[in-house]
PDB file of C-alpha atoms and ligand atoms in Angstrom:
ATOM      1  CA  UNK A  17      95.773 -59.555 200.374  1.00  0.00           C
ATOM      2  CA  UNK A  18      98.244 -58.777 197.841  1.00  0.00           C
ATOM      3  CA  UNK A  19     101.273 -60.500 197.508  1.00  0.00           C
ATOM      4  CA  UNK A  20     104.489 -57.995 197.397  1.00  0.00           C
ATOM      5  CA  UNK A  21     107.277 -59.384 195.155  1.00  0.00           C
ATOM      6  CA  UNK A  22     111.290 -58.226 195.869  1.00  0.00           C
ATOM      7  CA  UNK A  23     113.406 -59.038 193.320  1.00  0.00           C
ATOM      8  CA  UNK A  24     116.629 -60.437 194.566  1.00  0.00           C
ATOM      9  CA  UNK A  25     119.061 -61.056 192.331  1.00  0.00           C
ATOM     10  CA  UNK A  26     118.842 -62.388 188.574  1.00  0.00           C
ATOM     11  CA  UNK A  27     116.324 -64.875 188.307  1.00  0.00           C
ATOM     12  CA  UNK A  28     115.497 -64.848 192.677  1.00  0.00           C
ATOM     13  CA  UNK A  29     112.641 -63.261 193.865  1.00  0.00           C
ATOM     14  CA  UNK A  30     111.025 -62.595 197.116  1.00  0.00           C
ATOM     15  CA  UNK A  31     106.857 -63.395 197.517  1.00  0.00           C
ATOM     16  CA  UNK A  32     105.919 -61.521 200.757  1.00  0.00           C
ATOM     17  CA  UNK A  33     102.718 -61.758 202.894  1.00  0.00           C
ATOM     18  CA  UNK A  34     102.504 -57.884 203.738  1.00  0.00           C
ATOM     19  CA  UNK A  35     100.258 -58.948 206.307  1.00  0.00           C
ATOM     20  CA  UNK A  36     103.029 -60.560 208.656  1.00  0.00           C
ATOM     21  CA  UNK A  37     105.936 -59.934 206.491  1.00  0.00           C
ATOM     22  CA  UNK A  38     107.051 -63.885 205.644  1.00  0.00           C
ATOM     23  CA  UNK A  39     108.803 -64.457 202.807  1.00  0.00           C
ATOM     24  CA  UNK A  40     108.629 -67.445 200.089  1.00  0.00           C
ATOM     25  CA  UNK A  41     111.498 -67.123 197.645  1.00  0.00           C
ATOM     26  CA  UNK A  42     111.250 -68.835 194.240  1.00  0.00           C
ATOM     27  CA  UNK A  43     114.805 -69.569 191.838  1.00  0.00           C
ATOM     28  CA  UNK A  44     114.389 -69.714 188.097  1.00  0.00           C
ATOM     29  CA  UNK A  45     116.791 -71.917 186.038  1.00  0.00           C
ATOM     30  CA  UNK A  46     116.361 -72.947 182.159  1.00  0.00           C
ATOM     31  CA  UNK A  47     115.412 -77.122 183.977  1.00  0.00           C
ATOM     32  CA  UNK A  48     112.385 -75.577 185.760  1.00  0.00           C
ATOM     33  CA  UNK A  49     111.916 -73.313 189.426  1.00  0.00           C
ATOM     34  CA  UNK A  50     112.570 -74.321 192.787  1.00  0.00           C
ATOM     35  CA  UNK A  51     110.695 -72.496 195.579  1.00  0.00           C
ATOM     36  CA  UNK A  52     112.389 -72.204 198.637  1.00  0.00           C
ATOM     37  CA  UNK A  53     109.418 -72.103 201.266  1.00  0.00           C
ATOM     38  CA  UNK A  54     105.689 -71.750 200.031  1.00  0.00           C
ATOM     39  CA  UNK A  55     103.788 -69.051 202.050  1.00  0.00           C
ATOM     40  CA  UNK A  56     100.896 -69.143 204.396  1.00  0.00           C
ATOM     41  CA  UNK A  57      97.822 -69.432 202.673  1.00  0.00           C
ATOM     42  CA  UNK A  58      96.866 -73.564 203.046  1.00  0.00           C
ATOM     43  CA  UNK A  59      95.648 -73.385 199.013  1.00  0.00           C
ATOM     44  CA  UNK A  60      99.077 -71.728 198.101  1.00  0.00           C
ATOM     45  CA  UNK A  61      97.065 -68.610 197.131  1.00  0.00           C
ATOM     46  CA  UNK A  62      99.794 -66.129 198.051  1.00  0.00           C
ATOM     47  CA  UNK A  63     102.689 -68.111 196.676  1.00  0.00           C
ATOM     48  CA  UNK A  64     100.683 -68.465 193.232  1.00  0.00           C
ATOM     49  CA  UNK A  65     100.113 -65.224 193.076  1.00  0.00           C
ATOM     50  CA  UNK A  66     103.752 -64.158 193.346  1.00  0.00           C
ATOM     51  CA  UNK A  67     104.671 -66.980 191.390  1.00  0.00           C
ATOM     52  CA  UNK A  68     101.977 -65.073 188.616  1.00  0.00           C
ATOM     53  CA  UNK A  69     103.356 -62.103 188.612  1.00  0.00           C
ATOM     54  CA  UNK A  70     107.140 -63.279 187.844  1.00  0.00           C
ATOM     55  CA  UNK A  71     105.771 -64.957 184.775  1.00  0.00           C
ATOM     56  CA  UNK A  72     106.586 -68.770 185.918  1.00  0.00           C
ATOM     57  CA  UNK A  73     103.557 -71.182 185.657  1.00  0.00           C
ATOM     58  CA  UNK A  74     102.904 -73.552 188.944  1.00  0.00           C
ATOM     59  CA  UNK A  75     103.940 -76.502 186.493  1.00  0.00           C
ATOM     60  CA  UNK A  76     107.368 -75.440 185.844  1.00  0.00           C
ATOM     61  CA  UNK A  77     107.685 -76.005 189.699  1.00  0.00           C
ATOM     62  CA  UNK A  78     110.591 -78.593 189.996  1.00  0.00           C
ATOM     63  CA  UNK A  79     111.257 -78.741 193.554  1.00  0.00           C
ATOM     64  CA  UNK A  80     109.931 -77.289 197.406  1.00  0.00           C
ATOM     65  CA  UNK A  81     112.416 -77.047 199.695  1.00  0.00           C
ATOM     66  CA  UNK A  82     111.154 -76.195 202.861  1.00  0.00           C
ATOM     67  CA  UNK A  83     113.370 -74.315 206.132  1.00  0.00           C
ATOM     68  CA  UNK A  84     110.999 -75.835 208.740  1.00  0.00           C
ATOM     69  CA  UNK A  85     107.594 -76.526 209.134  1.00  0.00           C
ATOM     70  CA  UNK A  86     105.902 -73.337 210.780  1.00  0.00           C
ATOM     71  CA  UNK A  87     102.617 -72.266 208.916  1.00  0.00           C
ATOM     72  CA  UNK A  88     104.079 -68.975 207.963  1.00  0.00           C
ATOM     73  CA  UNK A  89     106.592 -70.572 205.573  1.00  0.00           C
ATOM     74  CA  UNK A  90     105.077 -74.431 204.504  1.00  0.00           C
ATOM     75  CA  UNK A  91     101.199 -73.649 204.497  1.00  0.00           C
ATOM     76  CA  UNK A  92     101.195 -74.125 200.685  1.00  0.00           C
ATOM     77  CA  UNK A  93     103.173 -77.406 200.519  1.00  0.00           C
ATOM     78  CA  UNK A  94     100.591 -80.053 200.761  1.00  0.00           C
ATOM     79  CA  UNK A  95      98.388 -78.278 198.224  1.00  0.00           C
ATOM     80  CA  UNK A  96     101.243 -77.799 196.002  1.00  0.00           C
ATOM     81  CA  UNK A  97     102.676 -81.257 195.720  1.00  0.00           C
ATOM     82  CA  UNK A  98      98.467 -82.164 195.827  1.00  0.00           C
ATOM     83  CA  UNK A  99      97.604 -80.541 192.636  1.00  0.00           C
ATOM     84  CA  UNK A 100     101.068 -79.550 190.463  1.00  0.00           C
ATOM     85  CA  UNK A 101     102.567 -82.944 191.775  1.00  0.00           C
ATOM     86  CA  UNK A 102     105.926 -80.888 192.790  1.00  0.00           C
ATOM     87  CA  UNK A 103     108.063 -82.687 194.751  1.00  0.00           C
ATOM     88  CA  UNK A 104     108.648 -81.807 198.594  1.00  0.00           C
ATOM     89  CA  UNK A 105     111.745 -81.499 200.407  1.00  0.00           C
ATOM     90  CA  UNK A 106     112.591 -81.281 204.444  1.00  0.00           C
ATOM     91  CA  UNK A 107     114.757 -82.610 207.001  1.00  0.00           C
ATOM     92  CA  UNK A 108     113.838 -85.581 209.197  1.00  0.00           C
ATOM     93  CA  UNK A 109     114.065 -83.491 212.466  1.00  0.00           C
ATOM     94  CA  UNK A 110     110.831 -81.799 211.655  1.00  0.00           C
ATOM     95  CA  UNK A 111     108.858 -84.869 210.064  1.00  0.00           C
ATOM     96  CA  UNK A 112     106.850 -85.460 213.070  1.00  0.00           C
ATOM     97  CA  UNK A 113     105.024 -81.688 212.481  1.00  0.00           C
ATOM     98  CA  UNK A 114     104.748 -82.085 209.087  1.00  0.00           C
ATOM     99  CA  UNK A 115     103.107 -85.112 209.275  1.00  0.00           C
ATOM    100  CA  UNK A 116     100.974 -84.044 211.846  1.00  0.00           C
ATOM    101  CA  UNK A 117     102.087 -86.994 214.086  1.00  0.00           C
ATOM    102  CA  UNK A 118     102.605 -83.629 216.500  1.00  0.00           C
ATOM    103  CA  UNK A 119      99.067 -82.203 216.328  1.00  0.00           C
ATOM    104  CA  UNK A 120      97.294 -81.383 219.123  1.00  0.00           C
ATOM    105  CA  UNK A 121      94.069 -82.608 219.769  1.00  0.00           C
ATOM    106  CA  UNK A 122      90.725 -81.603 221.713  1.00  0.00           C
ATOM    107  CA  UNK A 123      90.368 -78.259 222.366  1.00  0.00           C
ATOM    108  CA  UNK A 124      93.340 -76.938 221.349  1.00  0.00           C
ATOM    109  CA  UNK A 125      92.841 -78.165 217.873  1.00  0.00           C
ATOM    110  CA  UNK A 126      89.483 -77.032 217.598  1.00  0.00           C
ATOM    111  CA  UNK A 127      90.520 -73.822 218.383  1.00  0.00           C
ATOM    112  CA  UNK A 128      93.550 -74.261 216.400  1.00  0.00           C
ATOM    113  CA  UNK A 129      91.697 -74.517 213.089  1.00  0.00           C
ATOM    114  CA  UNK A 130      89.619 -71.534 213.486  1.00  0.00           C
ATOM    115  CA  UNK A 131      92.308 -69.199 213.628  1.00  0.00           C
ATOM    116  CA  UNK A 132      92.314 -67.051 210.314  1.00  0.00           C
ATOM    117  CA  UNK A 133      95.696 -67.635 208.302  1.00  0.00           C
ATOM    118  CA  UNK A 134      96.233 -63.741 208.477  1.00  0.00           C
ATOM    119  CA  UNK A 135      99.329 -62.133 209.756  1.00  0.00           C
ATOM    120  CA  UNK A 136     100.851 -63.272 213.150  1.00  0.00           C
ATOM    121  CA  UNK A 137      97.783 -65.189 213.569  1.00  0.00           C
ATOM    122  CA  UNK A 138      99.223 -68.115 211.203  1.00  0.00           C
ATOM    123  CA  UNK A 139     101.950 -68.718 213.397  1.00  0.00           C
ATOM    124  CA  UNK A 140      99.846 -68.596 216.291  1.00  0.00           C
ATOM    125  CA  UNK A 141      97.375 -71.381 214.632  1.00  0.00           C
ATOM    126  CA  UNK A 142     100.416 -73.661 213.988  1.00  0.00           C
ATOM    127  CA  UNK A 143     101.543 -73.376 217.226  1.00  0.00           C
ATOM    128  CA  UNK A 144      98.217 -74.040 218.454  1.00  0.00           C
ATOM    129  CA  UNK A 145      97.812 -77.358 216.640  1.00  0.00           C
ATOM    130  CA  UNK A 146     101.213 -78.177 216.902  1.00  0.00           C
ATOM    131  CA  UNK A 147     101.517 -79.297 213.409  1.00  0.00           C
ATOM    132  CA  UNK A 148     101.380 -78.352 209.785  1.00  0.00           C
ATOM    133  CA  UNK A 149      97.644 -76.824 209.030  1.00  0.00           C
ATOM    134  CA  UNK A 150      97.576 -80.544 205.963  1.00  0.00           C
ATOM    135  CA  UNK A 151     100.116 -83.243 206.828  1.00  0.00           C
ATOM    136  CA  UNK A 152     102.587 -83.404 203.871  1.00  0.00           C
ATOM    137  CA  UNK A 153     105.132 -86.276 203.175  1.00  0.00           C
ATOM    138  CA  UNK A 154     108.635 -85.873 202.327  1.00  0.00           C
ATOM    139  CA  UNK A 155     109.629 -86.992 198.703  1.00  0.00           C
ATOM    140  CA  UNK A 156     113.262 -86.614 200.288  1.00  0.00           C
ATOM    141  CA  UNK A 157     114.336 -86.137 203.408  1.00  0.00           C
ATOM    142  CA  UNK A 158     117.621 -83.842 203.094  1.00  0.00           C
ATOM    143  CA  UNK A 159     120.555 -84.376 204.838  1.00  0.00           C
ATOM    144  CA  UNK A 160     123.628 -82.070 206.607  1.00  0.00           C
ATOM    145  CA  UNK A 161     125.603 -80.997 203.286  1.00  0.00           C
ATOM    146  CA  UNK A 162     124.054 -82.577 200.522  1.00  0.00           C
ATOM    147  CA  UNK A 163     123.658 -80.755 196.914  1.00  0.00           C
ATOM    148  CA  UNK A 164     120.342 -80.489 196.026  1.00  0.00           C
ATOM    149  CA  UNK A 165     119.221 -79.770 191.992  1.00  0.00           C
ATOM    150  CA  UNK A 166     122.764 -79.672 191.307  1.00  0.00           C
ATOM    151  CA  UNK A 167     123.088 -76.147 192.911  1.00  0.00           C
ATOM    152  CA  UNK A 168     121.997 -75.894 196.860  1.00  0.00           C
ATOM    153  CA  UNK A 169     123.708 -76.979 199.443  1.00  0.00           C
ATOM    154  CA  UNK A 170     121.909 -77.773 202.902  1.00  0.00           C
ATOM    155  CA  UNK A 171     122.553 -76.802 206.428  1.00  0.00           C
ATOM    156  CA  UNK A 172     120.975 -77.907 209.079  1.00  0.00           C
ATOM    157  CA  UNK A 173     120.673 -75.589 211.432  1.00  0.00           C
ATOM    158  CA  UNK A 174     118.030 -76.678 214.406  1.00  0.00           C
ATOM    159  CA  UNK A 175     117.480 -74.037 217.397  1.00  0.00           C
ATOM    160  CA  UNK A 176     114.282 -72.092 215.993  1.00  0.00           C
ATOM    161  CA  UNK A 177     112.769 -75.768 214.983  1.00  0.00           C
ATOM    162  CA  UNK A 178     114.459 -78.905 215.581  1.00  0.00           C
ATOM    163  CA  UNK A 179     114.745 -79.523 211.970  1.00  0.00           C
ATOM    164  CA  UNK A 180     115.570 -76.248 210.741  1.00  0.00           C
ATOM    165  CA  UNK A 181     117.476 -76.152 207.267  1.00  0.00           C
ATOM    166  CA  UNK A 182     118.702 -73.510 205.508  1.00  0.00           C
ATOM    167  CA  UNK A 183     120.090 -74.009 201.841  1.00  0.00           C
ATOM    168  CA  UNK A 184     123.000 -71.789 200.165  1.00  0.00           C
ATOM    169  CA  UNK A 185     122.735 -71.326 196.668  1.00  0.00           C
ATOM    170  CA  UNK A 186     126.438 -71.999 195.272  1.00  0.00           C
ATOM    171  CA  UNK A 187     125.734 -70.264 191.714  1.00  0.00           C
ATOM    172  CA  UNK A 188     124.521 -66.858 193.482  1.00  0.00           C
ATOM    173  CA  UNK A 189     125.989 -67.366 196.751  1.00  0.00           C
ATOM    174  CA  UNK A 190     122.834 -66.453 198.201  1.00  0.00           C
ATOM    175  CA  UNK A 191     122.168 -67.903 201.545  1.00  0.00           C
ATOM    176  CA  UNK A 192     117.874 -69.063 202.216  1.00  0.00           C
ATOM    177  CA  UNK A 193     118.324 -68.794 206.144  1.00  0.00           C
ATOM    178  CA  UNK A 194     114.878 -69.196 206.968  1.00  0.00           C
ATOM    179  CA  UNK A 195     113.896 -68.519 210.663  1.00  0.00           C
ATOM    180  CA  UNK A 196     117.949 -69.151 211.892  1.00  0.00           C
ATOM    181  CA  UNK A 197     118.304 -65.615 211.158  1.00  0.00           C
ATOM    182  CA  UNK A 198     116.301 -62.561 210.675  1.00  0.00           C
ATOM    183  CA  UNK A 199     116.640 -59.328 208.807  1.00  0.00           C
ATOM    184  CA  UNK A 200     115.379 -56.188 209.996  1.00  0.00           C
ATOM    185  CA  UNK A 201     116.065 -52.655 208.305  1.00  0.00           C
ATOM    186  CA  UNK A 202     119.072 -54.213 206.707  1.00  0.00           C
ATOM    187  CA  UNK A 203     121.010 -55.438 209.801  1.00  0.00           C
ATOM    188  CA  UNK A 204     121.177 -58.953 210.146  1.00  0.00           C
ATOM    189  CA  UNK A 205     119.136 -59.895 213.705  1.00  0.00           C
ATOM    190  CA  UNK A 206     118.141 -63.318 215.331  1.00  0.00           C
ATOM    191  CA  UNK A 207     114.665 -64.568 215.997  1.00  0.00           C
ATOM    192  CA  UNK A 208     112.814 -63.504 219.024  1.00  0.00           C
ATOM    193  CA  UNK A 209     113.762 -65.720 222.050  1.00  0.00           C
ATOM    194  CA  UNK A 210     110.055 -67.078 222.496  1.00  0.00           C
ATOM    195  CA  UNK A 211     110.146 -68.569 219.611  1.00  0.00           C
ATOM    196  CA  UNK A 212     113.454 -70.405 219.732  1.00  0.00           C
ATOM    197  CA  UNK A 213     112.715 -72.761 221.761  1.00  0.00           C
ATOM    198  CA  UNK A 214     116.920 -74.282 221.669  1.00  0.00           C
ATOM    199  CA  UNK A 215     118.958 -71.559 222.345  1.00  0.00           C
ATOM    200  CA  UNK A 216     122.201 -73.207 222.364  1.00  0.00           C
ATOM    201  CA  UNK A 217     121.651 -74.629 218.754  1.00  0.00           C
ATOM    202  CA  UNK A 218     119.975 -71.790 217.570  1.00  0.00           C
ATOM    203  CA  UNK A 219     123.164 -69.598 218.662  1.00  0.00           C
ATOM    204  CA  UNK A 220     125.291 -72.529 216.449  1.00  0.00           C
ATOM    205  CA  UNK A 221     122.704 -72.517 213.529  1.00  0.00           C
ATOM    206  CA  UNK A 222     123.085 -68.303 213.429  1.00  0.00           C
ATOM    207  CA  UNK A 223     127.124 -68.630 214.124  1.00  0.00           C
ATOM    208  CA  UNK A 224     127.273 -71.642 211.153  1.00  0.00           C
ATOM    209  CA  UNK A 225     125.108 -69.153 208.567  1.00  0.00           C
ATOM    210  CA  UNK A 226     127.231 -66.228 209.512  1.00  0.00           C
ATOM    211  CA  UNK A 227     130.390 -67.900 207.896  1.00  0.00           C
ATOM    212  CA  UNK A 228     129.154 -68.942 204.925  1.00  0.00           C
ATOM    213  CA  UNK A 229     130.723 -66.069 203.222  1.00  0.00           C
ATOM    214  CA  UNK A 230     127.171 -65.440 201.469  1.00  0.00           C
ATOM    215  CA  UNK A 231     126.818 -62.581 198.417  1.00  0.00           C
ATOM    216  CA  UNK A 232     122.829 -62.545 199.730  1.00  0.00           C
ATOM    217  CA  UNK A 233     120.803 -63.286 202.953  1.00  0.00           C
ATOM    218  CA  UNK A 234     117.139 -64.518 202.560  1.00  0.00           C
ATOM    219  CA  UNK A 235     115.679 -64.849 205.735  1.00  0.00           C
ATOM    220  CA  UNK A 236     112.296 -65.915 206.545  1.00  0.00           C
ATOM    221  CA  UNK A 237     110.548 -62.720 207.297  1.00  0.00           C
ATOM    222  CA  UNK A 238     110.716 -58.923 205.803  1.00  0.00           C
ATOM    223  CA  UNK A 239     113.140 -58.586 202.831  1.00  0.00           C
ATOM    224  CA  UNK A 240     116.522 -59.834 201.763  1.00  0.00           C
ATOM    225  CA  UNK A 241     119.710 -58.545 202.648  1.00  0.00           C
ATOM    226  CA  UNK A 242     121.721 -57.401 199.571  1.00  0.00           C
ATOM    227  CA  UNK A 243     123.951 -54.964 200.808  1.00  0.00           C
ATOM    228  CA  UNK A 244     126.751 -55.038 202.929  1.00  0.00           C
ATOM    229  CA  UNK A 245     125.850 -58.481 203.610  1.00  0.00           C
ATOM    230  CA  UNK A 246     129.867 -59.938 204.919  1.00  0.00           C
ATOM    231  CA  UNK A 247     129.886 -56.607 207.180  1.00  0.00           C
ATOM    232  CA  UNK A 248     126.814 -57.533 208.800  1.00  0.00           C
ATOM    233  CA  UNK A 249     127.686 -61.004 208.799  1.00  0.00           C
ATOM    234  CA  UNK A 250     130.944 -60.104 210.758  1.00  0.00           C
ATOM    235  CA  UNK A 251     129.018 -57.939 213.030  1.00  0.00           C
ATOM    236  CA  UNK A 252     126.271 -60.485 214.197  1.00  0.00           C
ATOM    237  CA  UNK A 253     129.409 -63.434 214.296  1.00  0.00           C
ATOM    238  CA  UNK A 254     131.431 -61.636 216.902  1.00  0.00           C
ATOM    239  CA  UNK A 255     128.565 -60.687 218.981  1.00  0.00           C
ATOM    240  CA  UNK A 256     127.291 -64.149 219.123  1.00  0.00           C
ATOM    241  CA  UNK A 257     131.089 -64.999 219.420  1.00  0.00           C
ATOM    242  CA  UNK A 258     131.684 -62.590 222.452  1.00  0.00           C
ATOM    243  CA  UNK A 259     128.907 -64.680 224.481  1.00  0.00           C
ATOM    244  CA  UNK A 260     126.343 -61.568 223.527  1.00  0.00           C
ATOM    245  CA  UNK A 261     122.769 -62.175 224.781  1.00  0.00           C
ATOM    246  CA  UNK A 262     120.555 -63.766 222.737  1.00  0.00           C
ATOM    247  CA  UNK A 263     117.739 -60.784 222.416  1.00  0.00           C
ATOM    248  CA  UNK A 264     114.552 -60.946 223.603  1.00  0.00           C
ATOM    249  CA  UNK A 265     112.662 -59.985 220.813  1.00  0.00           C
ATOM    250  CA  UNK A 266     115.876 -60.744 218.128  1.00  0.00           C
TER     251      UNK A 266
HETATM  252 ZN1   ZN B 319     109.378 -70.126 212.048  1.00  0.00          ZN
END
């Protein structure tokens, strides 16, 4: 299936899987691109594709950062780092599922790897085998507040995985939230509660993203926020503030 590709701000763009709506982001600077999560396909197909039509070729690829290690937004990353040698970046807390030290055997694997890497399905199939679909090694493992290619800055923000990052872009101000918060019809929302797993952190992850002060919010499924982005910020900060409910389905 087609990749769609967003344009976010000069030299950002958006890949999206239409079929489930996650979103790979890739940042062009005159050293080389840095993708910021790498789609669902396991051969990188959809994240090549995007990467196609923005005119960047796969070896120009500096760096992967990766939010956390669900299918929908890391299937691409072994393959990747496998054939362009690019190197791979995540925090320690989710190691064990990228590595596949995790994975679920029996059964539940079995099943696990049969499960097509279409739409909600590829979340499903992670969470089935408990692990990423090809273990992939960490060429760094990135710590709380670092700087990383001289221009992100990471946050770890566990709750929706337990070693969650996000990474704020200083030169564009634009926040890559990942899964620790959610965008839908431009209003800022949270991730469904089934699949955050830590509530408290998650509510300190979303709360710690919120007062950034970012310009743009990429979040890990739909589209990016580019408008009114510190309003909405504000609005989703003193609900969490206020003690709101953490909403069923975000
Ligand atoms: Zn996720």
């Amino acid at each position: 299936m087609a990749v769609q590709v967003i344009p976010v701000t000069e030299g950002v763009w958006c890949f999206r899987r239409p079929s489930y709506f996650a979103c790979s982001y890739v940042v062009s600077t005159e050293a080389g691109a840095i993708a910021i999560d790498v789609g669902m396909d396991s051969d990188a197909a959809d994240f090549l594709q995007g990467l196609k039509a923005v005119g960047i070729p796969p070896h120009r690829l500096r760096v992967i950062l990766l939010t956390h290690w669900h299918n929908d937004h890391s299937a691409g990353a072994a393959f990747l780092k496998r054939e362009f040698s690019v190197p791979v970046y995540y925090n320690t807390g989710d190691m064990p599922f990228f590595t596949r030290k995790t994975a679920a055997q029996g059964i539940r694997a079995w099943i696990g790897k049969r499960v097509p890497e279409e739409g909600v399905l590829v979340l499903l199939r992670g969470l089935l085998e408990d692990a990423a679909p090809e273990a992939v090694t960490a060429n760094r493992l990135v710590t709380d507040g670092e700087i990383l290619e001289g221009a992100f800055r990471v946050l770890v923000t566990p709750g929706h995985t337990s070693g969650h990052v996000a990474y704020m872009h200083e030169p564009t101000r634009t926040l890559f939230c990942g899964d620790a918060l959610a965008v839908v019809a431009n209003r800022l929302r949270l991730m469904a509660r089934p699949v955050t797993p830590d509530l408290p952190s998650a509510r300190s992850s979303a709360l710690r993203c919120l007062r950034e002060g970012a310009r743009i919010v990429c979040p890990g499924h739909r589209a990016p926020l580019t408008e009114n982005v510190g309003e909405e910020c504000k609005r989703l900060h003193d609900y969490l503030e206020t003690e709101g409910r953490w909403p069923l389905l975000g």
